[in-house]
PDB file of C-alpha atoms and ligand atoms in Angstrom:
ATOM      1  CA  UNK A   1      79.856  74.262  82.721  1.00  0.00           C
ATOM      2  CA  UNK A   2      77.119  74.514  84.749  1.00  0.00           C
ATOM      3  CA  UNK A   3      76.621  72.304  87.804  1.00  0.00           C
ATOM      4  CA  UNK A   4      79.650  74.233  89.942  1.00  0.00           C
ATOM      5  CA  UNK A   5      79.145  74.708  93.404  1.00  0.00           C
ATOM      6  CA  UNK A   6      80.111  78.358  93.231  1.00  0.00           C
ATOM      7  CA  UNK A   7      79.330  80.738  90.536  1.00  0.00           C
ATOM      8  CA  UNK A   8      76.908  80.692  88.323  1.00  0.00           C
ATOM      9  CA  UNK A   9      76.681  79.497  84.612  1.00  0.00           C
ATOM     10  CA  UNK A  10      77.324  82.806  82.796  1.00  0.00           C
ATOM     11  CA  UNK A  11      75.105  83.142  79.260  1.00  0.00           C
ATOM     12  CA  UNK A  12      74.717  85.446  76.809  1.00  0.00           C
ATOM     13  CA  UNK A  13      71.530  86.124  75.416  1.00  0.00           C
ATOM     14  CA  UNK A  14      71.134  87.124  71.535  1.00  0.00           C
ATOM     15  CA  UNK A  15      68.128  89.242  70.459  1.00  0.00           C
ATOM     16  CA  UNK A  16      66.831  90.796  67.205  1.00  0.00           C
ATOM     17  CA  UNK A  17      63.537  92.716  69.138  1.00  0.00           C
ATOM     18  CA  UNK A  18      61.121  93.879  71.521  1.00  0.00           C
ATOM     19  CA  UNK A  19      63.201  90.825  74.092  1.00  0.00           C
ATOM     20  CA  UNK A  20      59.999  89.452  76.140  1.00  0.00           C
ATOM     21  CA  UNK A  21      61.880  86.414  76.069  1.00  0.00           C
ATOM     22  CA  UNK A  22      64.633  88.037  77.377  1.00  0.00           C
ATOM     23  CA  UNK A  23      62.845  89.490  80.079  1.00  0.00           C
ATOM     24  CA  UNK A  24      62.054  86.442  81.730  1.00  0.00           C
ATOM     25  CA  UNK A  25      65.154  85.167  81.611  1.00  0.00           C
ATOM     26  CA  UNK A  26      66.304  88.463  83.211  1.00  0.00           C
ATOM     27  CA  UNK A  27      63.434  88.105  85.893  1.00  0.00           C
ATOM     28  CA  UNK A  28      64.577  84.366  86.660  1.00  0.00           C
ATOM     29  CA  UNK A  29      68.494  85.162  86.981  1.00  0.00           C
ATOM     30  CA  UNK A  30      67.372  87.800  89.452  1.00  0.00           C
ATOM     31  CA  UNK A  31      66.317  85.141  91.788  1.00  0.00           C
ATOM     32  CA  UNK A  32      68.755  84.563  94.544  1.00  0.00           C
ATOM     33  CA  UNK A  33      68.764  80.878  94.118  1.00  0.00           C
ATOM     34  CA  UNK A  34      68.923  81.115  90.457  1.00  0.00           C
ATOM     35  CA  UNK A  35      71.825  79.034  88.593  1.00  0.00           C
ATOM     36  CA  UNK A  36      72.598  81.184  85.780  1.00  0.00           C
ATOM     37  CA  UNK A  37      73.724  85.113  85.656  1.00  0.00           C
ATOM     38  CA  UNK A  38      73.021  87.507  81.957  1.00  0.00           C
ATOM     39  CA  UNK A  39      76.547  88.545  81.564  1.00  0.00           C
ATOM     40  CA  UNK A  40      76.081  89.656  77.711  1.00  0.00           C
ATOM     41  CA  UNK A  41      72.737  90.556  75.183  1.00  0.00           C
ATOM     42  CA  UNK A  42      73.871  91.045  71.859  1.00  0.00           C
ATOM     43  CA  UNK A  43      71.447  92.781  69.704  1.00  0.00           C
ATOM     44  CA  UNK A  44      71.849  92.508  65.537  1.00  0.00           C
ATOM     45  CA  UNK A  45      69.311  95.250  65.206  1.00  0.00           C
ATOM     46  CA  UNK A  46      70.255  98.702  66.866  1.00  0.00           C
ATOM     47  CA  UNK A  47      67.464 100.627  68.631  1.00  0.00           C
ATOM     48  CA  UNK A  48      65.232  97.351  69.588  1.00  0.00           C
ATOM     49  CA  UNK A  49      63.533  97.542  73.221  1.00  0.00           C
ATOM     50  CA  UNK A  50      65.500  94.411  74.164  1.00  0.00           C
ATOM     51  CA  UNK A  51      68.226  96.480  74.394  1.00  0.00           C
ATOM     52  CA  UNK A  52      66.077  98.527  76.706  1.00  0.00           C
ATOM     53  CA  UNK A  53      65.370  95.581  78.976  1.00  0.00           C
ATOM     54  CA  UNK A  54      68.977  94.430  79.440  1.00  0.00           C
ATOM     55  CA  UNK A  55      69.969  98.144  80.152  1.00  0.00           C
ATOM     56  CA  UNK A  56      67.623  98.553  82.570  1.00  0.00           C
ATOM     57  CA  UNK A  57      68.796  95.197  84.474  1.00  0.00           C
ATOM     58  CA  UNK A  58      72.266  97.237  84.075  1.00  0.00           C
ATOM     59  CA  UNK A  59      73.037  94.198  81.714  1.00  0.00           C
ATOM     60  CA  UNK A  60      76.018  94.890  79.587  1.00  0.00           C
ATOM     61  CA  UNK A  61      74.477  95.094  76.042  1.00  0.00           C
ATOM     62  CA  UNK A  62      76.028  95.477  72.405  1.00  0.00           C
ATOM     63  CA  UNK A  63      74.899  95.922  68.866  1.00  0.00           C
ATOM     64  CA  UNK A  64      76.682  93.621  66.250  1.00  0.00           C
ATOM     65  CA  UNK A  65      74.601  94.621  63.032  1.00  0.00           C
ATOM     66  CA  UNK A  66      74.766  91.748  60.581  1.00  0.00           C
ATOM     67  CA  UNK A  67      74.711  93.885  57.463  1.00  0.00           C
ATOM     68  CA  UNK A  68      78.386  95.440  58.466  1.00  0.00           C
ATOM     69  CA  UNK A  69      79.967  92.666  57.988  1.00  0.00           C
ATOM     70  CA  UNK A  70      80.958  90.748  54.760  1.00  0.00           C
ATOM     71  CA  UNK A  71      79.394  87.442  54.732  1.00  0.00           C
ATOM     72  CA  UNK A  72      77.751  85.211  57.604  1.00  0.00           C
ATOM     73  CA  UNK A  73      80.756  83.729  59.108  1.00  0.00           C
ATOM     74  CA  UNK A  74      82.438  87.201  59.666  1.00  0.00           C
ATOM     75  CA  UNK A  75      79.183  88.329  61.498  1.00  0.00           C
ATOM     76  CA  UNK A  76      79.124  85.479  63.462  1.00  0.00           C
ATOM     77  CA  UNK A  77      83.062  85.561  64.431  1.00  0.00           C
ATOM     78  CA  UNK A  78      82.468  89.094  65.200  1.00  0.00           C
ATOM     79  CA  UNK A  79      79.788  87.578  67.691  1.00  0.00           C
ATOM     80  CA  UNK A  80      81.552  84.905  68.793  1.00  0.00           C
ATOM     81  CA  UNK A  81      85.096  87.122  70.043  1.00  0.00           C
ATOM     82  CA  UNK A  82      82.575  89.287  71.938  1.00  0.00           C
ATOM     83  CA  UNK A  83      80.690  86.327  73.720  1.00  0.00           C
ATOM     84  CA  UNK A  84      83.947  85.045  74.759  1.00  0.00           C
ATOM     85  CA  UNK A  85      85.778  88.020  75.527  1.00  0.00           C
ATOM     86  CA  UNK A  86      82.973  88.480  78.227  1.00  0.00           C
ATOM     87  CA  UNK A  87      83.296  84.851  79.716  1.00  0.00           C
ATOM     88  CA  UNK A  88      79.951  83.468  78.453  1.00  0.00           C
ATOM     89  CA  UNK A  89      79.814  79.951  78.800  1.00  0.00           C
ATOM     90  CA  UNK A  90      76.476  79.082  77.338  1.00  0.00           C
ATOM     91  CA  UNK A  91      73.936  81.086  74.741  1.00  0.00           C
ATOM     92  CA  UNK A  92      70.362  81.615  74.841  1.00  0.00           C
ATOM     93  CA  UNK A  93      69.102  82.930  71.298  1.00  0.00           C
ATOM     94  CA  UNK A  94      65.679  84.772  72.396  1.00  0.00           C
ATOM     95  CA  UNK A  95      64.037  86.144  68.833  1.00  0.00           C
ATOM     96  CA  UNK A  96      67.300  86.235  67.687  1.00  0.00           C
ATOM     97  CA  UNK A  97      66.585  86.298  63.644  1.00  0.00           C
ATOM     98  CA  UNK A  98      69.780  85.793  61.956  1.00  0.00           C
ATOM     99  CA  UNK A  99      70.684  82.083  60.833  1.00  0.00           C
ATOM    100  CA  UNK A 100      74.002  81.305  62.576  1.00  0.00           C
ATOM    101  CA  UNK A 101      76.422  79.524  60.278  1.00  0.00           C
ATOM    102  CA  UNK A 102      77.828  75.677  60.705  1.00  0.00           C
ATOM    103  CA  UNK A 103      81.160  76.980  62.321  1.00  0.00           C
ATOM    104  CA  UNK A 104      79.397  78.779  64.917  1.00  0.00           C
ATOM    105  CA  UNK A 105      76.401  76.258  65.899  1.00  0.00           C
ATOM    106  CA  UNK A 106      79.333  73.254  66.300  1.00  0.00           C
ATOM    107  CA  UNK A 107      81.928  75.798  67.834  1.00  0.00           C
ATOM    108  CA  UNK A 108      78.761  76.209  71.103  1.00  0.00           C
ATOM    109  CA  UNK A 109      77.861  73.107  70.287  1.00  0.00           C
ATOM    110  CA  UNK A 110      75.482  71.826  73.400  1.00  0.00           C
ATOM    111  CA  UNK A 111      75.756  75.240  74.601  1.00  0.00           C
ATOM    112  CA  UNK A 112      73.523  77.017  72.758  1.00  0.00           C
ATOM    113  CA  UNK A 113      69.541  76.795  72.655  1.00  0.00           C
ATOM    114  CA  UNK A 114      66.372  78.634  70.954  1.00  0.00           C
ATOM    115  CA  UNK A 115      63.219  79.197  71.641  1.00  0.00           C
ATOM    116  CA  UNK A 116      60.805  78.585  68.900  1.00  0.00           C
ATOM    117  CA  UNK A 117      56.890  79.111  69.206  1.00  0.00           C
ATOM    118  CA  UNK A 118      55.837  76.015  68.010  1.00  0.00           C
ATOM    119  CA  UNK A 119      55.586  72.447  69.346  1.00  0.00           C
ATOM    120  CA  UNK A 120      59.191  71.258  67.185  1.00  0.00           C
ATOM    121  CA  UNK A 121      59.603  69.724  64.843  1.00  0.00           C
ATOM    122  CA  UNK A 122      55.983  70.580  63.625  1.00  0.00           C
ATOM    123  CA  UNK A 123      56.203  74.186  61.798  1.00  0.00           C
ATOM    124  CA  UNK A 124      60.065  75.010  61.546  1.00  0.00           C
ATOM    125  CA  UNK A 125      61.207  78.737  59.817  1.00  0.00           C
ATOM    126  CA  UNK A 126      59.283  81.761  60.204  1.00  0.00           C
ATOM    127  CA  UNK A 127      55.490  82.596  60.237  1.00  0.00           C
ATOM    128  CA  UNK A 128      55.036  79.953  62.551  1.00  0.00           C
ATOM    129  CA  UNK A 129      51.544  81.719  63.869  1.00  0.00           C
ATOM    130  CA  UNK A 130      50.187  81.280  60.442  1.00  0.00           C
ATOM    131  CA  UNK A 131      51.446  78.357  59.043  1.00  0.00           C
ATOM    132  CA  UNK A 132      49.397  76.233  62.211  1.00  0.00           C
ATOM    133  CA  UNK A 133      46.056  78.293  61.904  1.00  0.00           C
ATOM    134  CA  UNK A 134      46.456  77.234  58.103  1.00  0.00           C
ATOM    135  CA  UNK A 135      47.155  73.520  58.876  1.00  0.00           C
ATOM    136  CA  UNK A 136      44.278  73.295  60.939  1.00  0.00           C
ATOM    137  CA  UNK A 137      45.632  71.919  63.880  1.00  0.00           C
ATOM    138  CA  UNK A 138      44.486  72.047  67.606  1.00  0.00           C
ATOM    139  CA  UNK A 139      47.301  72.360  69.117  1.00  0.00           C
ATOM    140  CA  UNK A 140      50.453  74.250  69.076  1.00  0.00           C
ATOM    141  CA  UNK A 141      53.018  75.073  72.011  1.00  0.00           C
ATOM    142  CA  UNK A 142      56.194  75.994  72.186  1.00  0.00           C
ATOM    143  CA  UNK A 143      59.651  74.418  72.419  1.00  0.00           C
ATOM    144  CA  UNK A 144      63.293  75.103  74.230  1.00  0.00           C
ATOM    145  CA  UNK A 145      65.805  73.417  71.982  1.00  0.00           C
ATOM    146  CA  UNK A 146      69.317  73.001  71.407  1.00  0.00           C
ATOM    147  CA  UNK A 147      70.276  74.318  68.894  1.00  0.00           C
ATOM    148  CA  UNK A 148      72.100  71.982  66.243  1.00  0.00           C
ATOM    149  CA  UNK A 149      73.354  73.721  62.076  1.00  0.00           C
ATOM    150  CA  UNK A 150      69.814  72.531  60.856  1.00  0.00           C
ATOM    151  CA  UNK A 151      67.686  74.980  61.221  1.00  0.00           C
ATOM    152  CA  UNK A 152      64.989  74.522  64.124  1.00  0.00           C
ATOM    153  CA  UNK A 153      65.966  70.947  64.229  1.00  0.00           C
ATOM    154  CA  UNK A 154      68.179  70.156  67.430  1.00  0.00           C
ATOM    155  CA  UNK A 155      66.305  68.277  70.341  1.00  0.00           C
ATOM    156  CA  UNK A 156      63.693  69.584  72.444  1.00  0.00           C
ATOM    157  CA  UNK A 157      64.785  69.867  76.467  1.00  0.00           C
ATOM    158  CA  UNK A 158      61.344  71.640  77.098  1.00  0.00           C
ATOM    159  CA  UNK A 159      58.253  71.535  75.459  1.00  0.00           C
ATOM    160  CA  UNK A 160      54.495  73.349  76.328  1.00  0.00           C
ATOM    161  CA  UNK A 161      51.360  72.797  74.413  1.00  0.00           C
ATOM    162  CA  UNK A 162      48.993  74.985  73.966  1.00  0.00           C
ATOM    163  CA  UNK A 163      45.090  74.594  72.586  1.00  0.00           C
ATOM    164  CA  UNK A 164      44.145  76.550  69.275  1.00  0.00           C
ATOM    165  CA  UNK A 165      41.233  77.860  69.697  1.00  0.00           C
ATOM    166  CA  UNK A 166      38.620  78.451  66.780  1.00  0.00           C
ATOM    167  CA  UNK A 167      38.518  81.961  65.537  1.00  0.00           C
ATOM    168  CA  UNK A 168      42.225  82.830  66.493  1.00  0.00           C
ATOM    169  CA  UNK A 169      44.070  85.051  64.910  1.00  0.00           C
ATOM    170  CA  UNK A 170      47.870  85.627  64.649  1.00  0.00           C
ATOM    171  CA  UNK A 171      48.164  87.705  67.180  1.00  0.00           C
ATOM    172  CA  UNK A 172      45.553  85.573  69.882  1.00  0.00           C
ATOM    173  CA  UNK A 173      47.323  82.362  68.806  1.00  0.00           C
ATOM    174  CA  UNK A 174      51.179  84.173  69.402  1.00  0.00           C
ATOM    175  CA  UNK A 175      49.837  85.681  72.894  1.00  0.00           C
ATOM    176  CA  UNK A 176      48.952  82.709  73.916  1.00  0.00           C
ATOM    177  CA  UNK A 177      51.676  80.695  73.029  1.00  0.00           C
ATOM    178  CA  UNK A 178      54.407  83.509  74.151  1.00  0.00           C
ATOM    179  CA  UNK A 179      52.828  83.326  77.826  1.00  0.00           C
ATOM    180  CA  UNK A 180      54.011  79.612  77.908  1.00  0.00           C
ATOM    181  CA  UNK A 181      57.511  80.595  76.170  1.00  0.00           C
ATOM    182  CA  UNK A 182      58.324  82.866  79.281  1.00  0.00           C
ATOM    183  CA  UNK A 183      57.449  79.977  81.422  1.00  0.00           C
ATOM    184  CA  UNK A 184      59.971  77.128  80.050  1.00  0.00           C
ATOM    185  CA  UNK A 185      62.491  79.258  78.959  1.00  0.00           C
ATOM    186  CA  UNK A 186      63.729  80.036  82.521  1.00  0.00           C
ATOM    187  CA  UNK A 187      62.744  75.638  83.157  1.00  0.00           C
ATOM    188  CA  UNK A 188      64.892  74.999  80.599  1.00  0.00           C
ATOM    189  CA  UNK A 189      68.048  77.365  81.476  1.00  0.00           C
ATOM    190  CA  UNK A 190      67.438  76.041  85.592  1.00  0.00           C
ATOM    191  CA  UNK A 191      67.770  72.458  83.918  1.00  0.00           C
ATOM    192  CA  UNK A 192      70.908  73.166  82.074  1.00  0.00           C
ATOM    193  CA  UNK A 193      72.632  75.385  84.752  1.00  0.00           C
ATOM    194  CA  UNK A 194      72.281  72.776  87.649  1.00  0.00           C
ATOM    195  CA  UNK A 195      73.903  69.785  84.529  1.00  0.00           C
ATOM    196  CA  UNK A 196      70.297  67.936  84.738  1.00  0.00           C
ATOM    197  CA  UNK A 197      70.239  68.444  80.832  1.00  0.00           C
ATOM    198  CA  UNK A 198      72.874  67.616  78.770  1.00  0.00           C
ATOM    199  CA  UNK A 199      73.091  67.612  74.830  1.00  0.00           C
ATOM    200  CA  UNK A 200      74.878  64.111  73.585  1.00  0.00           C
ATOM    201  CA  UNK A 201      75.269  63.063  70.552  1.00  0.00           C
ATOM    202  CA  UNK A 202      72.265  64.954  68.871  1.00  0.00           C
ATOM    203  CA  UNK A 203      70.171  64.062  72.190  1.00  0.00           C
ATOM    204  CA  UNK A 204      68.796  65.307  74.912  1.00  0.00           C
ATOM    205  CA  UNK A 205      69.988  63.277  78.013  1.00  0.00           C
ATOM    206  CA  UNK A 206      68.086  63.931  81.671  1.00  0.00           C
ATOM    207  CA  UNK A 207      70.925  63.116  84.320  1.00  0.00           C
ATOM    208  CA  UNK A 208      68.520  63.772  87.726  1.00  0.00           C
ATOM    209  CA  UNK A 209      64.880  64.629  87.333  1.00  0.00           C
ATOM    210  CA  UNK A 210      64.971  65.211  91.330  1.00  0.00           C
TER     211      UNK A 210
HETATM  212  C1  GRF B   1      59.197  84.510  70.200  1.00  0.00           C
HETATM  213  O1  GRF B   1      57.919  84.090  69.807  1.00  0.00           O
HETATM  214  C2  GRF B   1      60.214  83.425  69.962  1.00  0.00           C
HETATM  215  O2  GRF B   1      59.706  82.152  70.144  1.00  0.00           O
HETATM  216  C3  GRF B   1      60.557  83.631  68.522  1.00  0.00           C
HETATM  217  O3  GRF B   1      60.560  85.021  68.340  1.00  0.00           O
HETATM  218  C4  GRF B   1      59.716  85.634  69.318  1.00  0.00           C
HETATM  219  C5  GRF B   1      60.568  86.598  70.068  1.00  0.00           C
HETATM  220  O4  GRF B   1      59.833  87.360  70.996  1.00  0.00           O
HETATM  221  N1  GRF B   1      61.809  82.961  68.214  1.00  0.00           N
HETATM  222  P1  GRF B   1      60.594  88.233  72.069  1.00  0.00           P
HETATM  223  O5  GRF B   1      61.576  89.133  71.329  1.00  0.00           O
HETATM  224  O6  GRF B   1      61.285  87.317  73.019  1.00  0.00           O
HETATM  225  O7  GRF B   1      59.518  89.045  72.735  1.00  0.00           O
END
């Protein structure tokens, strides 16, 4: 994985939305020097303008819809034969809002990461936005992680910070904190691609920070 000489590390990205996340991975991989190509999105929700974004980087792009499938695991086999089929070698979820099952998260084990808009492991699960401006805190961020069967709980390989400011909101807080998500998402994928970052034993392990 990774690290070759030739080719690039091929990922598949998995999406549930508008896929700004997705974007800018899109916009990095379109960088000559860039060490990773978009070979798959997989969408669980038909109709979302992710599905827009990959189409217009003439990125191929399917629907899996969880709810046609009988239970978890056969939604995420379904996902699984169609990341492999096209070759992907590492996964990217980007607002992807399904839990994936145990078999799944150990079968891409190391080779699968999230994005999650908060500074990990400080306010896991949804309604992130909201559950800092309730805690009171002055600082939130966001975090590129792998992605381990607990949910939001595998280690961090990138991590931004971000001031709360009094009076936010929801939505000034989430701007805020998405601009920096765009940012390390594509750090994070460069650091994989080239093998800098490698996921050991429930760690993070930096081979070459030159
Ligand atoms: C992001 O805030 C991401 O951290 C979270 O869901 C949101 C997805 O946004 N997991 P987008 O679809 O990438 O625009």
């Amino acid at each position: 994985m990774g690290g070759k000489v030739t080719g690039k590390l091929k990922v598949g990205v998995l999406i549930s939305g508008r896929g700004s996340n997705l974007q800018a991975l899109i916009d990095a991989c379109a960088e000559r020097d860039f060490p990773a190509e978009i070979v798959l999105v997989i969408s669980n929700v038909a109709g979302v303008y992710g599905l827009e974004r990959a189409k217009k980087a003439r990125i191929p792009a399917l629907v899996i819809p969880h709810g046609n499938y009988p239970s978890r695991e056969a939604f995420d086999d379904a996902m699984d034969d169609a990341l492999r089929a096209a070759g992907v070698e590492f996964i990217c979820l980007a607002g992807f809002m399904r839990l994936l099952g145990a078999k799944f998260a150990r079968g891409w084990e190391g080779k699968l990461v999230n994005i999650h808009p908060s500074l990990l492991p400080a306010f896991k699960g949804v309604r992130v936005h909201e559950q800092v401006l309730d805690a009171g805190v002055a600082m939130s961020g966001a975090t590129v992680h792998f992605v381990i069967p607990e949910l939001d709980s595998g280690p961090a390989i990138v991590q931004a910070e971000v001031p709360v400011h009094p009076g936010d909101t929801v939505e000034t807080l989430a701007a805020r904190v998405l601009k920096q998500e765009h940012v390390i998402y594509p750090i994070a994928l460069r650091m994989v691609a080239e093998g800098r970052v490698k996921y050991e034993n429930g760690r993070v392990v930096i081979r070459d920070r030159a």
